Amino acid sequence: DVKVTQSSRYLVKRTGEKVFLECVQDMDHENMFWYRQDPGLGLRLIYFSYDVKMKEKGDIPEGYSVSREKKERFSLILESASTNQTSMYLCASKTHTGTDTQYFGPGTRLTVL
Amino acid sequence: QKEVEQNSGPLSVPEGAIASLNCTYSDRGSQSFFWYRQYSGKSPELIMSIYSNGDKEDGRFTAQLNKASQYVSLLIRDSQPSDSATYLCAVNPAGSYQLTFGKGTKLSVIP
C-alpha cells in the first residue's frame, strides 16, 4: 500500500517562528512536491524536487525554502512564519513517468498567530 | 501559462442522478489526465486516470477525453450523498514532471 506521511496534521505557530514541515514517502518516487491550498485559490505549487538535493521553485516560493537530503524525505521550511502563511499544506510524490499517479499525504493544517 | 479550467460550482444533483463534471485545458501536448476527489478537510485521492481519447469506465465513474477539443469530463452515475466532495481535474503537460490542477468543482448530492 502506497504511503505519503506528513509530520503533523495540525500545527499552531507564532509570527516570526521558524517552521519545519516534514514529508516522507515509501514508494521510491523521484519527484516530491509541496502545495498549499486555500479556499477559492485551489492547489498552488510552492516547490518541487525531481531528485535528491535538487529543487525547483513552483508558483509561490516566496517565504519558503525546502530540503531534500534523502530520496524519501522532503522538508518545507518557513524561515519566519507570517499570518498569511496560515493554510493547508499538502505534500505529494510521483515517479518521472507521466502516466503514473501522484499521491498526496494527509495534509498539515498550519495556523500562524 | 498552462491552465486547467473547471466550473467551481457548487453543482447540486439529486441522489440517484448522473453528475457531470467538466474540465478544459490549454496545453495541447498534454498526455495524461486525472480526476481526484477531495472531501472537506482531507487530501485529494485519485479516482480516475485517462490517457486516450474516448471513454474509460470504472464502476459508477466514467472519464471522457477529447484531445481535439482539449476537454475531459467525469460522469458519476447513481450519485450518492457520499459522492459529495470537491473534484479536481489534473493534467500532465508534455515534458513536465508535475501536474497542473484545476481549482475544483464542488459537488453536492441531495438525498
XYZ file of C-alpha atoms in Angstrom:
224
model
C 0.000 0.000 0.000
C 1.483 3.316 -1.080
C 2.047 5.881 1.587
C 2.958 9.539 1.941
C 3.131 10.756 5.510
C 3.403 14.233 6.957
C 4.814 15.020 10.364
C 1.793 16.825 11.792
C -1.933 17.060 10.987
C -2.359 20.309 12.886
C 0.240 22.889 13.845
C -0.056 26.253 15.597
C 2.897 28.637 15.483
C 3.555 32.274 16.285
C 4.585 35.007 13.876
C 8.328 35.011 13.325
C 8.899 31.392 14.315
C 10.840 29.024 12.078
C 8.576 26.166 10.996
C 9.544 22.776 9.620
C 7.061 20.556 7.780
C 8.290 17.056 7.050
C 7.110 14.646 4.370
C 8.142 11.028 3.874
C 7.182 8.645 1.057
C 7.836 4.915 0.902
C 7.344 4.396 -2.843
C 10.880 5.247 -4.054
C 9.444 8.138 -6.084
C 11.831 10.556 -7.740
C 9.520 13.571 -7.599
C 8.174 15.237 -4.496
C 6.030 18.340 -4.217
C 4.808 20.862 -1.675
C 1.492 22.649 -2.248
C -0.637 24.962 -0.212
C -4.391 25.010 -0.573
C -6.611 27.940 0.285
C -10.363 28.412 -0.294
C -11.049 29.783 -3.759
C -7.404 29.571 -4.811
C -7.042 25.840 -5.331
C -3.778 23.962 -5.066
C -0.723 26.143 -5.551
C 2.724 24.644 -6.021
C 5.362 26.018 -3.676
C 8.408 23.911 -4.530
C 9.176 20.572 -6.062
C 12.153 18.253 -6.232
C 12.938 15.777 -9.007
C 15.934 14.175 -7.297
C 17.943 14.199 -4.095
C 19.409 17.654 -3.402
C 17.578 19.085 -6.441
C 14.813 21.642 -6.095
C 12.757 23.865 -8.345
C 10.576 26.836 -7.479
C 6.899 26.477 -8.073
C 4.339 29.230 -8.446
C 4.599 30.751 -4.948
C 8.067 30.101 -3.437
C 8.406 33.409 -1.600
C 8.779 32.944 2.138
C 9.551 29.236 1.844
C 12.573 27.016 1.367
C 12.961 23.253 1.002
C 15.434 20.499 1.681
C 15.801 17.049 0.176
C 18.794 15.226 1.616
C 17.330 11.738 1.135
C 15.124 10.393 -1.626
C 12.232 9.563 0.671
C 12.120 12.835 2.617
C 11.199 16.344 1.513
C 11.030 19.182 4.032
C 9.329 22.541 3.734
C 10.740 25.379 5.827
C 9.085 28.643 6.740
C 12.038 30.786 7.777
C 9.919 33.366 9.600
C 6.259 32.432 9.735
C 3.683 35.081 8.944
C -0.098 35.110 9.351
C -0.606 34.955 5.569
C 1.063 31.537 5.619
C -1.874 30.091 7.554
C -3.064 27.364 5.209
C -3.388 23.655 4.470
C -0.052 22.272 3.294
C -0.035 19.154 1.144
C 2.926 17.017 0.214
C 2.811 14.707 -2.803
C 5.053 12.322 -4.690
C 5.162 10.563 -8.065
C 7.559 8.865 -10.441
C 9.061 10.530 -13.526
C 6.596 8.646 -15.739
C 3.852 10.960 -16.946
C 1.091 8.385 -16.712
C 1.812 7.459 -13.113
C -0.385 8.581 -10.259
C 0.583 11.415 -7.959
C -0.085 10.509 -4.326
C -0.838 13.007 -1.598
C -0.095 12.978 2.092
C -2.852 13.696 4.619
C -2.001 17.396 4.854
C -0.899 19.733 7.637
C -3.256 22.478 8.744
C -0.907 25.291 9.839
C -2.171 28.258 11.798
C 0.161 31.207 12.371
C -0.947 33.531 15.165
C 0.892 29.638 -18.635
C -0.571 26.153 -18.791
C -4.093 26.249 -17.412
C -6.807 23.862 -16.342
C -10.301 25.298 -16.018
C -13.222 23.891 -14.083
C -16.598 25.286 -13.132
C -16.311 25.948 -9.400
C -19.931 25.034 -8.721
C -21.494 24.151 -6.441
C -23.133 21.519 -8.595
C -26.177 20.045 -6.913
C -27.758 16.801 -8.106
C -30.423 14.599 -6.518
C -29.472 11.172 -5.213
C -29.538 8.594 -7.983
C -28.963 11.115 -10.783
C -25.943 11.449 -13.066
C -23.413 14.109 -12.090
C -21.365 15.576 -14.932
C -18.122 17.391 -14.179
C -16.179 19.172 -16.880
C -12.630 20.379 -17.393
C -10.761 22.138 -20.191
C -7.000 22.503 -20.536
C -4.752 24.803 -22.526
C -1.651 22.678 -23.280
C -2.416 20.773 -26.471
C 0.562 18.473 -25.876
C -0.834 17.099 -22.597
C -0.882 13.304 -22.471
C -2.217 12.251 -19.075
C -5.369 13.306 -17.285
C -6.539 12.608 -13.774
C -9.595 13.139 -11.597
C -9.111 13.484 -7.850
C -11.809 13.589 -5.178
C -11.265 15.692 -2.086
C -13.504 15.570 0.948
C -13.620 18.640 3.170
C -10.524 18.801 5.371
C -8.898 15.816 3.661
C -6.258 15.430 0.978
C -7.028 14.613 -2.676
C -7.334 10.961 -3.680
C -7.190 9.633 -7.219
C -10.405 8.194 -8.602
C -9.734 8.017 -12.366
C -6.956 8.442 -14.886
C -7.292 8.545 -18.666
C -4.717 8.787 -21.437
C -6.532 8.024 -24.731
C -9.453 9.659 -26.494
C -12.792 8.132 -25.638
C -14.399 6.768 -22.508
C -12.976 4.858 -19.575
C -15.331 3.278 -17.083
C -14.692 2.172 -13.507
C -17.764 1.205 -11.553
C -20.082 4.214 -11.312
C -17.409 6.551 -12.721
C -16.741 7.266 -16.401
C -13.980 9.560 -17.599
C -14.235 11.002 -21.099
C -11.369 12.557 -23.052
C -11.449 14.593 -26.250
C -7.946 15.820 -27.057
C -9.045 17.693 -30.195
C -11.376 19.828 -28.074
C -8.957 19.805 -25.097
C -11.758 18.629 -22.881
C -12.022 15.972 -20.200
C -15.086 15.089 -18.164
C -16.153 12.844 -15.309
C -19.584 11.266 -15.086
C -20.839 9.810 -11.840
C -23.838 7.519 -12.276
C -26.325 6.760 -9.492
C -24.900 9.608 -7.421
C -24.803 9.013 -3.668
C -24.578 11.504 -0.787
C -21.108 10.057 -0.115
C -20.037 11.448 -3.519
C -20.437 14.967 -2.143
C -16.926 16.398 -2.376
C -14.743 18.672 -4.462
C -13.472 17.093 -7.671
C -10.113 18.220 -9.012
C -9.094 17.818 -12.625
C -5.335 17.433 -13.174
C -3.316 17.395 -16.375
C 0.268 16.305 -17.005
C 1.635 18.636 -19.698
C 4.088 17.129 -22.164
C 7.633 17.019 -20.852
C 6.688 18.044 -17.327
C 7.241 16.225 -14.032
C 4.347 18.000 -12.394
C 0.592 18.050 -12.690
C -1.403 21.189 -13.349
C -4.580 21.243 -11.269
C -7.886 22.979 -11.794
C -9.434 24.750 -8.819
C -12.052 22.056 -8.447
C -15.810 21.648 -8.731
C -17.807 21.209 -5.547
C -20.477 18.541 -5.911
C -23.429 18.186 -3.555
C -25.668 15.125 -3.828
C -29.015 15.828 -2.240
C -30.761 12.843 -0.524
